[in-house]
XYZ file of N, CA and C in Angstrom:
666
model
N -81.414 103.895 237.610
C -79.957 103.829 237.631
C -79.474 103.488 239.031
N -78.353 102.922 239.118
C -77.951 102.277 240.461
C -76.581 102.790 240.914
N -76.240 103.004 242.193
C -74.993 103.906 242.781
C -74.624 103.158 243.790
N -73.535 103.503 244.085
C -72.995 103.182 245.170
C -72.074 104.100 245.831
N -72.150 104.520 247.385
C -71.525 105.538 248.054
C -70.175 104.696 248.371
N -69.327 105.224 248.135
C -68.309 104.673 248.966
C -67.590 105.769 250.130
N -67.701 105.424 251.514
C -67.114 106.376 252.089
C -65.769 106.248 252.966
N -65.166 107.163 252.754
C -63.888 107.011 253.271
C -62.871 107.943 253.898
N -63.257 108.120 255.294
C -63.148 108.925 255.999
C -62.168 108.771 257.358
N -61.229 107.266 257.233
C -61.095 107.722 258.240
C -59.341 107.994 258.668
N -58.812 107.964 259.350
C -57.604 109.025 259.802
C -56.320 108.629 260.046
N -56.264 106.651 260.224
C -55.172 105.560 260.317
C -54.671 106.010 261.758
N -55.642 106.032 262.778
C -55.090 106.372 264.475
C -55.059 104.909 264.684
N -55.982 103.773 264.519
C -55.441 102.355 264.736
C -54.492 101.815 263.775
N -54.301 102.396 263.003
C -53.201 101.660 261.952
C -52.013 102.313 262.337
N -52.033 103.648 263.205
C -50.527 104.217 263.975
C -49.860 104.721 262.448
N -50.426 104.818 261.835
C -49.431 105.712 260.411
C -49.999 107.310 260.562
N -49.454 107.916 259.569
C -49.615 109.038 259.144
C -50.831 109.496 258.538
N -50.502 108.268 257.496
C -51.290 108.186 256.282
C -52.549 107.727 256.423
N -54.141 108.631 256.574
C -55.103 107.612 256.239
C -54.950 106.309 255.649
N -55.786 105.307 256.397
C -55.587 103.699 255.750
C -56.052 103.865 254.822
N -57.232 104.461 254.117
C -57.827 104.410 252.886
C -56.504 104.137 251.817
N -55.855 105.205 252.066
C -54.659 105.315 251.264
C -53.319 104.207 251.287
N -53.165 103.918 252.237
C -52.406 102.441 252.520
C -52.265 101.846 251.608
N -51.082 101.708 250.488
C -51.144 100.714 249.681
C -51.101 99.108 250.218
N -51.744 98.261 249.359
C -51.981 96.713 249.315
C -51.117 96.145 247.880
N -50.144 95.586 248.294
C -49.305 94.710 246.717
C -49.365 96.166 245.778
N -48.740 97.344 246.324
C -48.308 98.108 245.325
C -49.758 99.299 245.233
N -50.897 99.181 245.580
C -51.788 99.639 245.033
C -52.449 100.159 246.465
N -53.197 101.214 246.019
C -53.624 102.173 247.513
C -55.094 100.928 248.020
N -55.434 100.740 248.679
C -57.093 100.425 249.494
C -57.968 101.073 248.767
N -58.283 102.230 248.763
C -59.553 103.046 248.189
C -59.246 102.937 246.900
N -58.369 102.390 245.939
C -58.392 102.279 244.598
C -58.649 101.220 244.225
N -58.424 100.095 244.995
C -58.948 98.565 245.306
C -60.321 98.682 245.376
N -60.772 99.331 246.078
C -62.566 99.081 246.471
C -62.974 99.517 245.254
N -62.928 100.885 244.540
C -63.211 101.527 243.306
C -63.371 100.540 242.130
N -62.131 100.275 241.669
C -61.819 98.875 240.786
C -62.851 97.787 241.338
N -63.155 97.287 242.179
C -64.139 95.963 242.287
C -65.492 96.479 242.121
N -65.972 97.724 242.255
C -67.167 97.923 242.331
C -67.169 98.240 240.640
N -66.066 98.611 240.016
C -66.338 98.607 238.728
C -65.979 97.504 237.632
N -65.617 96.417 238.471
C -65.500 95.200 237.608
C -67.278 94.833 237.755
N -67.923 95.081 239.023
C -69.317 94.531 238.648
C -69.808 94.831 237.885
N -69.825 96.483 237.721
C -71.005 97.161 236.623
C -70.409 98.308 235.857
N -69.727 98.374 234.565
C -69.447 99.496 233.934
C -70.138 100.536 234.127
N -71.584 100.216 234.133
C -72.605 101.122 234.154
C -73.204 101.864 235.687
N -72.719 101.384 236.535
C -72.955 101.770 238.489
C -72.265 102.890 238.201
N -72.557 104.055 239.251
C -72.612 105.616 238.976
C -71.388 105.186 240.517
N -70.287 105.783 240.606
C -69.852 105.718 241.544
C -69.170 107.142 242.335
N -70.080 107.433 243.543
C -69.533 108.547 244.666
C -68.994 108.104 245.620
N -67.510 108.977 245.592
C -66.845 108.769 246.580
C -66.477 110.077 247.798
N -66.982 109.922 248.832
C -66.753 111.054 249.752
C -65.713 110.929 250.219
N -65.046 111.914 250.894
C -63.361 111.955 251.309
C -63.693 113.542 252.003
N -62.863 113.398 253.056
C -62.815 114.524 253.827
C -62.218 115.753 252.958
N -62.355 116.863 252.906
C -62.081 117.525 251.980
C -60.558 118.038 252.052
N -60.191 117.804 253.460
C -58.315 117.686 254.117
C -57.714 116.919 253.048
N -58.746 116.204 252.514
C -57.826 114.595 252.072
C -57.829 114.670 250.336
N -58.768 115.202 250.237
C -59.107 115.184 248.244
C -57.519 115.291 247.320
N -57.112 116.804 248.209
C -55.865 116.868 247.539
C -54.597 115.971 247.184
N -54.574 115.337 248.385
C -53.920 113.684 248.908
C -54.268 113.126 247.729
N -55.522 112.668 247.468
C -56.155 111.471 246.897
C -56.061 111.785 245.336
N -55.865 113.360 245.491
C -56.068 113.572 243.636
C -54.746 113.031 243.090
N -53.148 114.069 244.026
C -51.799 113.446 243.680
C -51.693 111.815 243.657
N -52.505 110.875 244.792
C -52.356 109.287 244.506
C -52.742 109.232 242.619
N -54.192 110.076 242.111
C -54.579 109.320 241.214
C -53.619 109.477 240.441
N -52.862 110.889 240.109
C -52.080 110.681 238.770
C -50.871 110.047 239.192
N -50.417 109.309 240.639
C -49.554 109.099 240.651
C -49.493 107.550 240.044
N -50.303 106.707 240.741
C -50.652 105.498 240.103
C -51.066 105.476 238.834
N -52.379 106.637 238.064
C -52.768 106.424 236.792
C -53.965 106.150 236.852
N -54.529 106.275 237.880
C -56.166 105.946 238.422
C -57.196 107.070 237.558
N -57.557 106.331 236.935
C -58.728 107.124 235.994
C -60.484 106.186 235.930
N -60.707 105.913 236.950
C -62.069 105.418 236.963
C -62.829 106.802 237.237
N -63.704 106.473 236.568
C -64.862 107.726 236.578
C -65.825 107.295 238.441
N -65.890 108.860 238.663
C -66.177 108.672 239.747
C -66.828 110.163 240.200
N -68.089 110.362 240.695
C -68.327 111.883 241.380
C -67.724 111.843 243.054
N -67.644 113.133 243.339
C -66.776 113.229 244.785
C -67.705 114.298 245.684
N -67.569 114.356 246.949
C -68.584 114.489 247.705
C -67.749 114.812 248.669
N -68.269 115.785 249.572
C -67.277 115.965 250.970
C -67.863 115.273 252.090
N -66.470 114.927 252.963
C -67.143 113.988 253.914
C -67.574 115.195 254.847
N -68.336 114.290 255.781
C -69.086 114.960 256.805
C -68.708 114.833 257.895
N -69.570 115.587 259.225
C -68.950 115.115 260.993
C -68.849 113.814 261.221
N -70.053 113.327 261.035
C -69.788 111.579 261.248
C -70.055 110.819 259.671
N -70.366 109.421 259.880
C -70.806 108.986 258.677
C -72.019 109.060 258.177
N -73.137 109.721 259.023
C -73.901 109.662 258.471
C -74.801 110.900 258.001
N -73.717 112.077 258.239
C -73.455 113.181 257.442
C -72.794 113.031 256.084
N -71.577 111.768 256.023
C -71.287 111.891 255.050
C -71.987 111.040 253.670
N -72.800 110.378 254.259
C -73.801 109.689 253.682
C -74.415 110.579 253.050
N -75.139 111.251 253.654
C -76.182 112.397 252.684
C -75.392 113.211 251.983
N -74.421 113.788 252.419
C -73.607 114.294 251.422
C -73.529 113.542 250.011
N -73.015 112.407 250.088
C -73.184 111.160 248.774
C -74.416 111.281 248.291
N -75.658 111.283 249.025
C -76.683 111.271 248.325
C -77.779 112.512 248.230
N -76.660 113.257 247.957
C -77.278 114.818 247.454
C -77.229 115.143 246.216
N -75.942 114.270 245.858
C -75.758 114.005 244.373
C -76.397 113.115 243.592
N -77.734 112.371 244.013
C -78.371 111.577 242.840
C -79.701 112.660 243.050
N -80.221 112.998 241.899
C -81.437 113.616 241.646
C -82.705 112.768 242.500
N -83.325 113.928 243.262
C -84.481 113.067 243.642
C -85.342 112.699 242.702
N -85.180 112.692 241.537
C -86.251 111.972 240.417
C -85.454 110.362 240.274
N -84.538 110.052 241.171
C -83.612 109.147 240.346
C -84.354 108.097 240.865
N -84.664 106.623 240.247
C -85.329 105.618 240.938
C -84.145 104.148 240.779
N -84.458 103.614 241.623
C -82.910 102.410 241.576
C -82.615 101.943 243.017
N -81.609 101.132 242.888
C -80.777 101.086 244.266
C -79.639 101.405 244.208
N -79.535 102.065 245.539
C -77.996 102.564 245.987
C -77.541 101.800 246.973
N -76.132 101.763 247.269
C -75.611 101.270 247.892
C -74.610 101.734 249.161
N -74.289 101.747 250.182
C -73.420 102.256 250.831
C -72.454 101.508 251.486
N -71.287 101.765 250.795
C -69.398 100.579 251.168
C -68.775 101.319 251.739
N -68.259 100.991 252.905
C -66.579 101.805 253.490
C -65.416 101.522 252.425
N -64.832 102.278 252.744
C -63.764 102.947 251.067
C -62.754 101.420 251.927
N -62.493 101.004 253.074
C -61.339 99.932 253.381
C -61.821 98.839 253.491
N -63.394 98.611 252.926
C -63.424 96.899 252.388
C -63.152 96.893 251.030
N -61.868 96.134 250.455
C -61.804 95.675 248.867
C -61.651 94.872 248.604
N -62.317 93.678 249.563
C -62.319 92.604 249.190
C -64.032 92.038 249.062
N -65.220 92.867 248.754
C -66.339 91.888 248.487
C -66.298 91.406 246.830
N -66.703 90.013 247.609
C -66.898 89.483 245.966
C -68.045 90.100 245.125
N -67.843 90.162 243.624
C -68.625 90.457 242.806
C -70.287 89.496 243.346
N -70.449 88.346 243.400
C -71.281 87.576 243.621
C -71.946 88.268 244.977
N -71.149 88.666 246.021
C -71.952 89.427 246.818
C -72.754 90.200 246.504
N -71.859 91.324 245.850
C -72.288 92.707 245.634
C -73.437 92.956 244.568
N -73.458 91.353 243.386
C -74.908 91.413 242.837
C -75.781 91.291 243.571
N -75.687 90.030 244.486
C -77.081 89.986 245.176
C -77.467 90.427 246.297
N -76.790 91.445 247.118
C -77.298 92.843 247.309
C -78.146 93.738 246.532
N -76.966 94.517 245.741
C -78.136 95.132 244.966
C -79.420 94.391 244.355
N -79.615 92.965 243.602
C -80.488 92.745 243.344
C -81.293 92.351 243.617
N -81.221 91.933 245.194
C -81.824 91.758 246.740
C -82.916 92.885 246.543
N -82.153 93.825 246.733
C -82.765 94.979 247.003
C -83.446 95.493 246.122
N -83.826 95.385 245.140
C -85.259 96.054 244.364
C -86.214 95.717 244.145
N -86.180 94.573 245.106
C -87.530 93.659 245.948
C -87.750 94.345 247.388
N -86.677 93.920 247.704
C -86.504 93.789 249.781
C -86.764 95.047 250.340
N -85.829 96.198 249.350
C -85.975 97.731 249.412
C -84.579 98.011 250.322
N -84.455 96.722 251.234
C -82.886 97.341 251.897
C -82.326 96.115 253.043
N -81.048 95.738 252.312
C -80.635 94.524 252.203
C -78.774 94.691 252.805
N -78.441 93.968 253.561
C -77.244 93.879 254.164
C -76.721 92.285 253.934
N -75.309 92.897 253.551
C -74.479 91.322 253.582
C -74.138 91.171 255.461
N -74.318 89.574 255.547
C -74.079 89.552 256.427
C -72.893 87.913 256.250
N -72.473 87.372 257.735
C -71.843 86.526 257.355
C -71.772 85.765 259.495
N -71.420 84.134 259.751
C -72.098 83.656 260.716
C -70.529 84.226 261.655
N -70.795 84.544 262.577
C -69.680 84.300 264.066
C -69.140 82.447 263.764
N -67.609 82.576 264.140
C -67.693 81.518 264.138
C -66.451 81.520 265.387
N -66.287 82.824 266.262
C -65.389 82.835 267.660
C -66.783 82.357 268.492
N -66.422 82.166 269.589
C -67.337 82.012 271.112
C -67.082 83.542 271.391
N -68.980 83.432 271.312
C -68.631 84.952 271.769
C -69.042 84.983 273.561
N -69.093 86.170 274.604
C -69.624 85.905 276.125
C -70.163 87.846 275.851
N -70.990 87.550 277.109
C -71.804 88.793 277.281
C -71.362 89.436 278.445
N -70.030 90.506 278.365
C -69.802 90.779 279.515
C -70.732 91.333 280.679
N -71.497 92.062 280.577
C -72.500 92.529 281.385
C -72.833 91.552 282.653
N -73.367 90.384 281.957
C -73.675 89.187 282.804
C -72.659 88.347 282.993
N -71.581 88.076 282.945
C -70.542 87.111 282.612
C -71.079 85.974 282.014
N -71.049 85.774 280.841
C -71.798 84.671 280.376
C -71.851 84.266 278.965
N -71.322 83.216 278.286
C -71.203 83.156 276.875
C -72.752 82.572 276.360
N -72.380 82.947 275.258
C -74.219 83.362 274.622
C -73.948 82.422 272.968
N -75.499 82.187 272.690
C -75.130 81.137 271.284
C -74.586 82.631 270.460
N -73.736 81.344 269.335
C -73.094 82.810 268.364
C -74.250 82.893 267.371
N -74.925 81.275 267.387
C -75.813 81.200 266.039
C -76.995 82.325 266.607
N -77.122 83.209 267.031
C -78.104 84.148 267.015
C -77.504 85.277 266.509
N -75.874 84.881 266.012
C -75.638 86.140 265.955
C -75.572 86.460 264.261
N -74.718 87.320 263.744
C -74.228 87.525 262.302
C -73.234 88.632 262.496
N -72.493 88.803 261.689
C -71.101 89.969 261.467
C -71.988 90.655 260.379
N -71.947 91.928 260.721
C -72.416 92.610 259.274
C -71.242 93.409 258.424
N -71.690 93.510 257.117
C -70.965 93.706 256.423
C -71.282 94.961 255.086
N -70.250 95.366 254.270
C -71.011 96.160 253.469
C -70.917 95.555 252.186
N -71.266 96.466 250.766
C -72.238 97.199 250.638
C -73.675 96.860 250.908
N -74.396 97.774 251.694
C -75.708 97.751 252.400
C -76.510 98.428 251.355
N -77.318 97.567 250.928
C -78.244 98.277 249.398
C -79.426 98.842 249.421
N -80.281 99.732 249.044
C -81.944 100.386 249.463
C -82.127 100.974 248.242
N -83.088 100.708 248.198
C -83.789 101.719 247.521
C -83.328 102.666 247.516
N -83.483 103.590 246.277
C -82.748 104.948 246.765
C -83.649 106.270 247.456
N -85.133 106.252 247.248
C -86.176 107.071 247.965
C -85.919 106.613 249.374
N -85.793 105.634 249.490
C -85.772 104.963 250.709
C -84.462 105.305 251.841
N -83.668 105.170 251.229
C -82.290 105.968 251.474
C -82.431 107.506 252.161
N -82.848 108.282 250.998
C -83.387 109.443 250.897
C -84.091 109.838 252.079
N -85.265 109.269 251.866
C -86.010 109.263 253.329
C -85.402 109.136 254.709
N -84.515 108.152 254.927
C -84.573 108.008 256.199
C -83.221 109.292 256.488
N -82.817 109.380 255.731
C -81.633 110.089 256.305
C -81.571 111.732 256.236
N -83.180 112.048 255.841
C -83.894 113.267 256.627
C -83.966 113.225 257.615
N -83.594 111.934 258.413
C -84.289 112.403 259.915
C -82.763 112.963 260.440
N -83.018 113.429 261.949
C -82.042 113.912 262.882
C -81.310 113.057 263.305
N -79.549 113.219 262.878
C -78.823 112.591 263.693
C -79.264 112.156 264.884
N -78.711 110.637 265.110
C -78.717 110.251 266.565
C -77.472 108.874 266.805
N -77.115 109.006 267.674
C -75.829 108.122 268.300
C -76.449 106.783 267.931
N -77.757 106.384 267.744
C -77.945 105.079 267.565
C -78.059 104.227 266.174
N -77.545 105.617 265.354
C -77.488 105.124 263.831
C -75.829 104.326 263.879
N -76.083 103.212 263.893
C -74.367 102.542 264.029
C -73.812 102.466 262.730
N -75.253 102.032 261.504
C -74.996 101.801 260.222
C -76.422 102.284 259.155
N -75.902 101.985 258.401
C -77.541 103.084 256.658
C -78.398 101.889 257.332
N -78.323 100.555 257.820
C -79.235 99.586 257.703
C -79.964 100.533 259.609
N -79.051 100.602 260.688
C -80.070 101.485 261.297
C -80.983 102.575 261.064
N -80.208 103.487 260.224
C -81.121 104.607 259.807
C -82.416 104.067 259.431
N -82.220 103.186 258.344
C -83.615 103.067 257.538
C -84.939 101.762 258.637
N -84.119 101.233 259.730
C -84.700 100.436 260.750
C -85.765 101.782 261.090
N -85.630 102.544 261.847
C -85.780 103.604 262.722
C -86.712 104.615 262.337
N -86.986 104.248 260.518
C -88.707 104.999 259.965
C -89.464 103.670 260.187
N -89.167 102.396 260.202
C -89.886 101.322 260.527
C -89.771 100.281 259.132
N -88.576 100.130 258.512
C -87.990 99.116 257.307
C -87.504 98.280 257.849
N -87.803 97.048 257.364
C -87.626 95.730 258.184
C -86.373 95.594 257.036
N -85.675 95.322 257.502
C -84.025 95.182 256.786
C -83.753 93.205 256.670
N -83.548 93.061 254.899
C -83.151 91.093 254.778
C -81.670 91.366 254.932
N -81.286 90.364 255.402
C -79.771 89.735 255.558
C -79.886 88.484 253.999
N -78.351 89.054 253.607
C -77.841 87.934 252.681
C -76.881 87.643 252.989
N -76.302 86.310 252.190
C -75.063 85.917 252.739
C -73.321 86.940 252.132
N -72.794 87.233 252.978
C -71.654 88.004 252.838
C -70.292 87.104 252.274
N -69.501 87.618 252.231
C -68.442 86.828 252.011
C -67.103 87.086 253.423
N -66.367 86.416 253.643
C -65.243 86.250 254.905
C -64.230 87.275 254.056
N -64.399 87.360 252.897
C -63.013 87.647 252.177
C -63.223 89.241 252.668
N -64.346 89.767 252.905
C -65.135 90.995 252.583
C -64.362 91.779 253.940
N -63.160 92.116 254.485
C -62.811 92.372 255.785
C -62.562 93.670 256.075
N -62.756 94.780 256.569
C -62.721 96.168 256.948
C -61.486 96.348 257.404
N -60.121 96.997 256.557
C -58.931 97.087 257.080
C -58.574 98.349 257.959
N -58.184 98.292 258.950
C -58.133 99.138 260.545
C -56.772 99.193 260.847
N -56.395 97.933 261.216
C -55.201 97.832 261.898
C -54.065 97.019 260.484
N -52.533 97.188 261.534
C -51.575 96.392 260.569
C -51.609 95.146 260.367
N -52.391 94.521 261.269
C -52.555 92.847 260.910
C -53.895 92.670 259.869
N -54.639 94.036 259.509
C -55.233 93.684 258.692
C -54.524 94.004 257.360
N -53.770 94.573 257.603
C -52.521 94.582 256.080
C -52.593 93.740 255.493
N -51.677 92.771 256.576
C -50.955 91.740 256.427
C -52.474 90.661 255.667
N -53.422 90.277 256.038
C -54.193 89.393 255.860
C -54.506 90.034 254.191
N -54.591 91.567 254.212
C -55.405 91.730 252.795
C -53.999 91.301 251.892
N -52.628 92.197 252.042
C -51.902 91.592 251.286
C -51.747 89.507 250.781
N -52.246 89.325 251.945
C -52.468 87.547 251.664
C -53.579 87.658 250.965
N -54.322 87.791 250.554
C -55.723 87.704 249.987
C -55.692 88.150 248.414
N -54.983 89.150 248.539
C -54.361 89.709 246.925
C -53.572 88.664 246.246
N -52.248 88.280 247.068
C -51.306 86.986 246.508
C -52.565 85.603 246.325
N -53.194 85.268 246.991
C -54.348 84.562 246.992
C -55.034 84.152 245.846
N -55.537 85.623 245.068
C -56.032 85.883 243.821
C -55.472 85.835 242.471
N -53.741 86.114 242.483
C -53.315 85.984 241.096
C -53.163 84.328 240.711
């Protein structure tokens, strides 16, 4: 069986609101109910956990009946960082469970379905697989003053897919500052991690100009 974590944790200090961005409506409709909905247009059948700080559940329960949000979903408390709240998410699949899981920030709702298959289905070969997608600013290396090729580079992106033992495994080990993302964790027992191609549409909303772009992206779609 196959899952996907979605986590969504964070507090809208760059977005200058009140309101966690998760919650931020887009064309009428919150962000974290956007991501929910796309991950369940892929697969009726994908098991979906969503972690949320436990400050926030109450928030998130009044959004559902306020909108009418009834996707099936297990819930999970978030953790100190993310990758507390990660295991939290994956405390809830039985260690007998075999599959791939996945791990999405609750403020990307824009990956395409076409991504998000071949991730997961990347991954029950690869074992643990990241969308990625090319630089296409000039990037420079401040350290040295010095601009550097971009083509060495890639933007990464989510959902980041593994195995789910694999998952499991790495995120027994001990926190450390150098887990940036699930694709470090599982680097760091010694998993050589494939890159696939991501989509541009796929954008992590932070700030108010990323509003503005997702609300364009929604009008975009009808």
């Amino acid at each position: 069986m196959d899952y996907i974590i979605i986590t969504a944790g964070g507090k809208g200090l760059r977005m200058g609101s009140d309101i966690p961005k998760q919650f931020l409506p887009v064309s009428g409709i919150p962000v974290l109910m956007r991501t929910i909905k796309r991950f369940r247009e892929y697969s009726k059948e994908l098991q979906i956990i969503l972690v949320l700080p436990k400050a926030q559940q109450d928030y998130w329960k009044q959004l559902c009946q306020k909108y009418n949000f009834q996707e099936e979903y297990f819930l999970a408390d978030g953790g100190e960082t993310r990758f507390h709240s990660v295991q939290n998410g994956l405390n809830l699949i039985p260690n007998s469970e075999t599959g791939v899981v996945g791990v999405h920030d609750g403020v990307r709702p824009f990956p395409s379905i076409e991504v998000i298959k071949r991730c997961f289905e990347t991954a029950r070969t690869a074992k643990a697989v990241i969308p990625v997608t090319p630089v296409v600013e000039t990037l420079r290396f401040v350290p040295e003053n010095k601009n550097v090729l971009r083509s060495d580079y890639r933007l990464v992106q989510t959902p980041q897919c593994f195995d789910i033992n694999l998952l499991k495994k790495a995120n027994q080990q001990p926190y450390s500052e150098k887990f940036t993302d699930d694709a470090s964790i599982v680097e760091a027992i010694g998993q050589q991690v494939t890159m696939v191609e991501g989509n541009r549409e796929n954008i992590k909303i932070t700030t108010p100009f990323d509003l503005t772009i997702a609300t364009a992206l929604v009008a975009n779609q009808k």
